[in-house]
PDB file of C-alpha atoms in Angstrom:
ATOM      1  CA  UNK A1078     -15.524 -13.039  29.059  1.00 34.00           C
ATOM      2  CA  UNK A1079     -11.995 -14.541  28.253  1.00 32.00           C
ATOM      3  CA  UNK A1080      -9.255 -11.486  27.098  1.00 31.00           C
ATOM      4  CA  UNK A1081      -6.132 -11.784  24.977  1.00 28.00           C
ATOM      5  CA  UNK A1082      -3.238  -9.629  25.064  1.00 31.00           C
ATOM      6  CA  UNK A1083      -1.261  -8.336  22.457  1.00 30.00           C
ATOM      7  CA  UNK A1084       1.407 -11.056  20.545  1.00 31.00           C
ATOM      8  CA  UNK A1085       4.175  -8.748  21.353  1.00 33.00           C
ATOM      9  CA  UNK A1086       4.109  -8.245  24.810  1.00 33.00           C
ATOM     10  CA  UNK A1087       6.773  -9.487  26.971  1.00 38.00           C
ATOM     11  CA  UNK A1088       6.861 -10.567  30.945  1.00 36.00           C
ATOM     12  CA  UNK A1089       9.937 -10.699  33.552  1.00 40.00           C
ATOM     13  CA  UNK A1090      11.271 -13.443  34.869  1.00 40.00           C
ATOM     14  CA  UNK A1091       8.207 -13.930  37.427  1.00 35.00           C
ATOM     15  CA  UNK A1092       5.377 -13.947  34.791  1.00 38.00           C
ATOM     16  CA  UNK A1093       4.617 -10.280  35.780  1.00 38.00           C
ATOM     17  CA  UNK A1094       3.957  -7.938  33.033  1.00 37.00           C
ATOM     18  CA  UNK A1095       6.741  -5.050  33.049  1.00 37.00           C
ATOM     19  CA  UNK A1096       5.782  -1.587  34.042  1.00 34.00           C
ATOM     20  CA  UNK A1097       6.020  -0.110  30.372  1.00 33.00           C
ATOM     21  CA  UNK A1098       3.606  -2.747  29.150  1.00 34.00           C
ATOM     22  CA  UNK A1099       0.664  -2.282  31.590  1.00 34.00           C
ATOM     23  CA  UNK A1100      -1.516  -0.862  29.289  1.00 33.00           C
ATOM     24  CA  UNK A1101      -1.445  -3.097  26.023  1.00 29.00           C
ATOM     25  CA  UNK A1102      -4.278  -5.533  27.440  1.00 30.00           C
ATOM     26  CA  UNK A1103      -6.998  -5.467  24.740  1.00 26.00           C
ATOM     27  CA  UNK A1104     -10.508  -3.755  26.159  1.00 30.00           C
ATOM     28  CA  UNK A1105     -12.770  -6.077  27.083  1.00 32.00           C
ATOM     29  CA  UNK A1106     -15.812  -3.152  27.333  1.00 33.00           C
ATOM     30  CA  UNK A1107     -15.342   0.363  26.630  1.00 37.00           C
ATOM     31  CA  UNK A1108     -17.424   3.069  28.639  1.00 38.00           C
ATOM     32  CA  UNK A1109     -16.606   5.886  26.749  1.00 40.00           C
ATOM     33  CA  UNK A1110     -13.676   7.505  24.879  1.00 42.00           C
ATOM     34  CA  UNK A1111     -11.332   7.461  28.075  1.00 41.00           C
ATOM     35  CA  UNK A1112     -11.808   4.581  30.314  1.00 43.00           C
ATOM     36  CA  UNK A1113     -11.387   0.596  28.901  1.00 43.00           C
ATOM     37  CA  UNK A1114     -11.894  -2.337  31.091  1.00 41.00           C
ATOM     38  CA  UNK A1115      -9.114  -4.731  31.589  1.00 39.00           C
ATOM     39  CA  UNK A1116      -9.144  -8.266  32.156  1.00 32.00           C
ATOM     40  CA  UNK A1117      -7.742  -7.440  35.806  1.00 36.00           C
ATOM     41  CA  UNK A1118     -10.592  -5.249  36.778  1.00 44.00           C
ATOM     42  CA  UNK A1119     -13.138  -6.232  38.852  1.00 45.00           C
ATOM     43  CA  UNK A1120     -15.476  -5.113  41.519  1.00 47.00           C
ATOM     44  CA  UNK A1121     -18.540  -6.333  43.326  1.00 49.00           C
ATOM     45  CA  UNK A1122     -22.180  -6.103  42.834  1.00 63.00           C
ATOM     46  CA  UNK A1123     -21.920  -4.929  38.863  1.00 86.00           C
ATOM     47  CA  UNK A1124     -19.133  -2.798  39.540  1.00 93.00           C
ATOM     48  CA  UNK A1125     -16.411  -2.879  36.758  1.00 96.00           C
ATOM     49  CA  UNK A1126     -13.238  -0.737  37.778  1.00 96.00           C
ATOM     50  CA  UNK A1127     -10.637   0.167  34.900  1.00 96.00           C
ATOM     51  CA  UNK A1128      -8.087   2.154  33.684  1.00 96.00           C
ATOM     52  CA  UNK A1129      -8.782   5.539  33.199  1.00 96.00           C
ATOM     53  CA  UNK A1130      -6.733   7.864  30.901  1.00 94.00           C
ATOM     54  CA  UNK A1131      -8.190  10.981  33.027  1.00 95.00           C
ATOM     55  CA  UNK A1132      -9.458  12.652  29.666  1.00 93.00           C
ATOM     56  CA  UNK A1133     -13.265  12.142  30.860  1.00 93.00           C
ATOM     57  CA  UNK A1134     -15.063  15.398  32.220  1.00 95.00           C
ATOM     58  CA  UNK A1135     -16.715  12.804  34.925  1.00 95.00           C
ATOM     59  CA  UNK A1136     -13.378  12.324  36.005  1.00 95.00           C
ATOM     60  CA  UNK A1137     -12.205  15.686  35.736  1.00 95.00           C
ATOM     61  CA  UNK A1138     -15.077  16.652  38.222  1.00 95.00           C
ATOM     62  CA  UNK A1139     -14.388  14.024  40.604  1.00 96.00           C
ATOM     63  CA  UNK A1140     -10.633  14.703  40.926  1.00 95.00           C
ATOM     64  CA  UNK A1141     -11.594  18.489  40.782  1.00 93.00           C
ATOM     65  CA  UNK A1142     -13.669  17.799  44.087  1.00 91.00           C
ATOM     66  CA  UNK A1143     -10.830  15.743  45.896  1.00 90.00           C
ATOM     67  CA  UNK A1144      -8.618  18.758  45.394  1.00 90.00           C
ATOM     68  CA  UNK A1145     -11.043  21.036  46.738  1.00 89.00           C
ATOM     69  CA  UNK A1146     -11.875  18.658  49.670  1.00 83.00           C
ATOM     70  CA  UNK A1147      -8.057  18.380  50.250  1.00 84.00           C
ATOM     71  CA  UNK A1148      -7.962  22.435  50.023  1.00 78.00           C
ATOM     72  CA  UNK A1149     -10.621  22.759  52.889  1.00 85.00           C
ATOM     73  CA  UNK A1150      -9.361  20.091  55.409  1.00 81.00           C
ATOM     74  CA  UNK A1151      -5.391  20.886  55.339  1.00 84.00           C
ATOM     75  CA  UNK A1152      -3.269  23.716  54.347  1.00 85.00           C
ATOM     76  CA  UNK A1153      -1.254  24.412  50.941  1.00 83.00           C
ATOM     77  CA  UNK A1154       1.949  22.702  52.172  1.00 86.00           C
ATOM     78  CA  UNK A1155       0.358  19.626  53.305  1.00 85.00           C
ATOM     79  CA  UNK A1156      -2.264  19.012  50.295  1.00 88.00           C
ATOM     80  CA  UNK A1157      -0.530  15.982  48.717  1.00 91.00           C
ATOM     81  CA  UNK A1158      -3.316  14.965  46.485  1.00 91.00           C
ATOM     82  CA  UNK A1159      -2.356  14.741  42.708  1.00 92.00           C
ATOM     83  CA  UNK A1160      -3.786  17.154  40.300  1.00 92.00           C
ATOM     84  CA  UNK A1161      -4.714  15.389  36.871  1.00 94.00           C
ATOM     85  CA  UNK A1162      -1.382  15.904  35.253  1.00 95.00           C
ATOM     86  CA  UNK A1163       0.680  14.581  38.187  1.00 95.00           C
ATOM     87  CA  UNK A1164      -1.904  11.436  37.617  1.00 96.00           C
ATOM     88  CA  UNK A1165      -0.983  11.258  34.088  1.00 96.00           C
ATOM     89  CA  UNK A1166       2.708  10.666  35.071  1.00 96.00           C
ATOM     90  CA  UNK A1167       4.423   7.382  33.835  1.00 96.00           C
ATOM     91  CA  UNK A1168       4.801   6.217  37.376  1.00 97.00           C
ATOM     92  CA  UNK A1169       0.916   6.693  38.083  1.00 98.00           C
ATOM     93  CA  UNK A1170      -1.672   3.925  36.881  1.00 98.00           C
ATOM     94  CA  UNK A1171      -4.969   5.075  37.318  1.00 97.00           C
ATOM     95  CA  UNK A1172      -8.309   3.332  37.754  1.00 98.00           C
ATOM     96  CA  UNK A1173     -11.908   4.472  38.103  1.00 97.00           C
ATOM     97  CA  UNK A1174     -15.196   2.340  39.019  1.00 97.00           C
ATOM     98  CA  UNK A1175     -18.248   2.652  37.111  1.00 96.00           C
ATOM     99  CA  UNK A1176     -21.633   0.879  37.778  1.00 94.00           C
ATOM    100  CA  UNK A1177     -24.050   1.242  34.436  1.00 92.00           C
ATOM    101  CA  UNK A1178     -22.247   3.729  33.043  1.00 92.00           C
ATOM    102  CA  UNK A1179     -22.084   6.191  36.070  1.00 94.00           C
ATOM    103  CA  UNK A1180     -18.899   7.037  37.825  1.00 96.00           C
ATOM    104  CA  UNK A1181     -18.442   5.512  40.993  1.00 97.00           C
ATOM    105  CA  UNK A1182     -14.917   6.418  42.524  1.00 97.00           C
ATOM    106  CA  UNK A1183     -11.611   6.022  41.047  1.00 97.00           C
ATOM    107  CA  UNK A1184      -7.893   5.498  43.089  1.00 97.00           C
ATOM    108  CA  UNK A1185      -4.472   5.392  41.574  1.00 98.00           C
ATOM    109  CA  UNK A1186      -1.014   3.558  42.229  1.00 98.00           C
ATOM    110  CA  UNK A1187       2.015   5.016  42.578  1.00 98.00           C
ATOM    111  CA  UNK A1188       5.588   3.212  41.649  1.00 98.00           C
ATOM    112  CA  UNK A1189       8.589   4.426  43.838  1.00 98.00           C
ATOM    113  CA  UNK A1190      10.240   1.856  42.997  1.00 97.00           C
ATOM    114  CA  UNK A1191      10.386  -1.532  41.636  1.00 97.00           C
ATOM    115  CA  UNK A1192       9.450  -2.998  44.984  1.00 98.00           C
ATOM    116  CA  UNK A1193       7.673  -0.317  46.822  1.00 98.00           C
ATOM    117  CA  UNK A1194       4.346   1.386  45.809  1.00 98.00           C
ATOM    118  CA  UNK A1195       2.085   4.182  46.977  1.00 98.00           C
ATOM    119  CA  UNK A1196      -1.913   4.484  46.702  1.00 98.00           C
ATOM    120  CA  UNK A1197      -3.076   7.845  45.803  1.00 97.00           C
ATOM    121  CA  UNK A1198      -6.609   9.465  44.707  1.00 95.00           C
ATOM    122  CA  UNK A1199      -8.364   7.389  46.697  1.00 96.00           C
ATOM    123  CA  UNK A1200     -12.001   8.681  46.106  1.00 94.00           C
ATOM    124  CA  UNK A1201     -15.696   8.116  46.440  1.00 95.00           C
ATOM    125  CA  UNK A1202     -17.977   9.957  44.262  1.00 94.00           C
ATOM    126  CA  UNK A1203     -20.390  11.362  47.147  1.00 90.00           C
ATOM    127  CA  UNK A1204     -23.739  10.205  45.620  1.00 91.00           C
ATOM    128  CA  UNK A1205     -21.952   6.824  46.518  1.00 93.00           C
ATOM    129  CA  UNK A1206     -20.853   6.692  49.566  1.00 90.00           C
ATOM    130  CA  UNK A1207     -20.953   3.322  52.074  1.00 89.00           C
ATOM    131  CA  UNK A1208     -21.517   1.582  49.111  1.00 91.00           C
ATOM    132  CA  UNK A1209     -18.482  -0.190  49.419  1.00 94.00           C
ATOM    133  CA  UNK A1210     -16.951   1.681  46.479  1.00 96.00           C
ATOM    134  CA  UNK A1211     -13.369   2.200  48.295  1.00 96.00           C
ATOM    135  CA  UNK A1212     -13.470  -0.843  49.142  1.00 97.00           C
ATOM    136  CA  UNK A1213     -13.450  -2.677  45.937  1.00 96.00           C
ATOM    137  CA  UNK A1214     -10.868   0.154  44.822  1.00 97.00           C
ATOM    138  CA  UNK A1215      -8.667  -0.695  47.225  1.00 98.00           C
ATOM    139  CA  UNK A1216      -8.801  -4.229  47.296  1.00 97.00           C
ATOM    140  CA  UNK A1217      -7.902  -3.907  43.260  1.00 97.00           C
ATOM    141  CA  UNK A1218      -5.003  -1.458  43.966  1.00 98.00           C
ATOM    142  CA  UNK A1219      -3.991  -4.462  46.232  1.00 98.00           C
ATOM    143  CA  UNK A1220      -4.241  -6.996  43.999  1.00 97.00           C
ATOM    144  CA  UNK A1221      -2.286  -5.004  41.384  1.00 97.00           C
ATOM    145  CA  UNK A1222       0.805  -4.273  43.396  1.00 98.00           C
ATOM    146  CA  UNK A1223       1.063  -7.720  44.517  1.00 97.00           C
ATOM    147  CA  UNK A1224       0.443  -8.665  40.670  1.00 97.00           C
ATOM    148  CA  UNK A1225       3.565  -6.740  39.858  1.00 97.00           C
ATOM    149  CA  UNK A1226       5.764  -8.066  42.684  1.00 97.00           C
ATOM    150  CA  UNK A1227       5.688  -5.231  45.379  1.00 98.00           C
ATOM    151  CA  UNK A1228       7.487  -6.124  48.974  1.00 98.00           C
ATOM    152  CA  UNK A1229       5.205  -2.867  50.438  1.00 98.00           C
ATOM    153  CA  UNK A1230       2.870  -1.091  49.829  1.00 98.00           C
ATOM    154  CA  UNK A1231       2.195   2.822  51.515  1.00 98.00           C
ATOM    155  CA  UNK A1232       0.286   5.835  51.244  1.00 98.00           C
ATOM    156  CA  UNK A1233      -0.133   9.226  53.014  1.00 97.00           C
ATOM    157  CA  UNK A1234      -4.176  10.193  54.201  1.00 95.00           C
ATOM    158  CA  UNK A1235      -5.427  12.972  56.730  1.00 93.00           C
ATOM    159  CA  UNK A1236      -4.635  12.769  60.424  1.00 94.00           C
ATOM    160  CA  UNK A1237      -8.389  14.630  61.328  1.00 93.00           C
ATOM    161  CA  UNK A1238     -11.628  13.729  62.550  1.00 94.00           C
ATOM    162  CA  UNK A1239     -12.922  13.446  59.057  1.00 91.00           C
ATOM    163  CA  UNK A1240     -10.334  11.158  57.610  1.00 93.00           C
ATOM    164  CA  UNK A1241     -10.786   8.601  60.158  1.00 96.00           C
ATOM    165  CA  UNK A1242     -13.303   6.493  58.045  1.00 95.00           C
ATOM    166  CA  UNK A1243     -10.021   6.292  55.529  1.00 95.00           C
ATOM    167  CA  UNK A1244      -7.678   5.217  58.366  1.00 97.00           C
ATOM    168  CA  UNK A1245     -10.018   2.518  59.262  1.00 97.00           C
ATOM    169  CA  UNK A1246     -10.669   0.976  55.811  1.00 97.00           C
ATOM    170  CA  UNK A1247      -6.989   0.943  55.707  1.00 98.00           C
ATOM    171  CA  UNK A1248      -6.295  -0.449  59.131  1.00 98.00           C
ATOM    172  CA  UNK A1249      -9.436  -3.205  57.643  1.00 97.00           C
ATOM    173  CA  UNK A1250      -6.472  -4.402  54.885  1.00 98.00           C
ATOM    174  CA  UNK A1251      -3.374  -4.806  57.151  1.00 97.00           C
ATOM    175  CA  UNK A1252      -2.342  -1.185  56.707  1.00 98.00           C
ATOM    176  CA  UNK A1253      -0.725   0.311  59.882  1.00 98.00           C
ATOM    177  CA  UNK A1254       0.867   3.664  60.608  1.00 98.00           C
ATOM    178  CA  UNK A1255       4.651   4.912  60.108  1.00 98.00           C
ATOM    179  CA  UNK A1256       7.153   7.117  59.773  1.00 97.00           C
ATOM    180  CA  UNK A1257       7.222   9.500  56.529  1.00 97.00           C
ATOM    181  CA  UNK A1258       7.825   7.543  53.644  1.00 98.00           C
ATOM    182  CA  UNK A1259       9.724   8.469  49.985  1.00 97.00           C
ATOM    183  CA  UNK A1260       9.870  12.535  49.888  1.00 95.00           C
ATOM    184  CA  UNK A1261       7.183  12.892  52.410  1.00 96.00           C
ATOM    185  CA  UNK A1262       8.163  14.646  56.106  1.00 95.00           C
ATOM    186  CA  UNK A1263       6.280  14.924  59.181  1.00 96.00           C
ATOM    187  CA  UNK A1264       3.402  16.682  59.112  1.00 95.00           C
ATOM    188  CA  UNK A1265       0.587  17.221  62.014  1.00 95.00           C
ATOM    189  CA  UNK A1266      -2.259  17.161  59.001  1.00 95.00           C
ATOM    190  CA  UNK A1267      -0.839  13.778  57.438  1.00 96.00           C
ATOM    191  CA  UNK A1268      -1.155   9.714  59.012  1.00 97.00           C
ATOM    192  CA  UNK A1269       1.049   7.668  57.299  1.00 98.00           C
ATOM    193  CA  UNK A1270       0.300   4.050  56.884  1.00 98.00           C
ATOM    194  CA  UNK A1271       2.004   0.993  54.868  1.00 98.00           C
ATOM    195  CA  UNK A1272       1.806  -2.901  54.553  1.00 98.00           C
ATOM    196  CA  UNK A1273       4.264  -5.584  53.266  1.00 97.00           C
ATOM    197  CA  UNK A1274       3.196  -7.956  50.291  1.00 94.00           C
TER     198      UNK A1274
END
């Protein structure tokens, strides 16, 4: 289905739509009261992935359970996982992936600065996992930052047994591991991994 986007917005020098404009595309579906597809979203197998205002108790739940996951793998200090108002930051563009109107997953992107992002919230609903959910996310998240002109692209996950399916999915899409990255320090409990653009 073709899209159209609003007659007043504007785009820098490289075609790129600026930051404070991300979220006049008109909805091409809408899923509910707090989620709108966008004509950037897309996913495989009927998957439709779009931006998310975080209002939705599905979403609430899901992001409720990352936290608590978080909680029981690392502690306090070195939970870096956003709550939902730190997701509802101007900075934060949040997207969830929904298959027939049930929640999938969801992941978020973070702007540190105009060239540099960070992926956050990366997370499968657990009734659909190795579906290739994260995948899709990710590969969306990747296509937006290059979209908007990144030079790299980072993020912080779990340096545990558990979180080694992450780190490999990540590894899968050129990410590899560095040093501690915007206001992050080292941290046993945390792998940090980025990519350039």
């Amino acid at each position: 289905m073709a899209d159209t986007v609003q007659e007043n917005m504007t785009f820098d020098e490289r075609g790129n739509v600026p930051r404070k404009d991300y979220l006049f595309f008109r909805p091409v579906r809408q899923y509910n009261d707090h989620s709108t597809s966008m004509k950037f979203a897309s996913g495989g197998n009927g998957m439709e992935i779009v931006l998310d205002d975080l209002s939705g108790n599905e979403i609430a739940a899901l992001i409720g359970e990352h936290l608590q996951g978080m909680a029981e793998e690392s502690p306090p200090e070195s939970v870096h996982a956003l709550d939902l108002d730190g997701l509802r930051q101007p900075d934060v563009t949040f997207w969830s992936a929904w298959e027939q109107g049930e929640l999938l997953g969801c992941g978020a992107l973070k702007e540190l600065d105009p060239g540099h992002g960070e992926i956050k919230s990366m997370r499968t609903a657990s009734a659909h996992l190795r579906k290739g959910v994260a995948r899709s996310i990710l590969a969306h998240i990747i296509e937006e930052a290059r979209r908007r002109g990144y030079r790299r692209l980072s993020l912080e996950t779990g340096s545990m047994a558990s979180f080694e399916p992450a780190r490999k999915l990540y590894r899968a899409f050129g990410f590899e591991e560095c040093g501690p990255f915007a206001d992050y320090t080292l941290d046993p409990y945390s792998t940090f991994m980025t990519r350039e653009m």
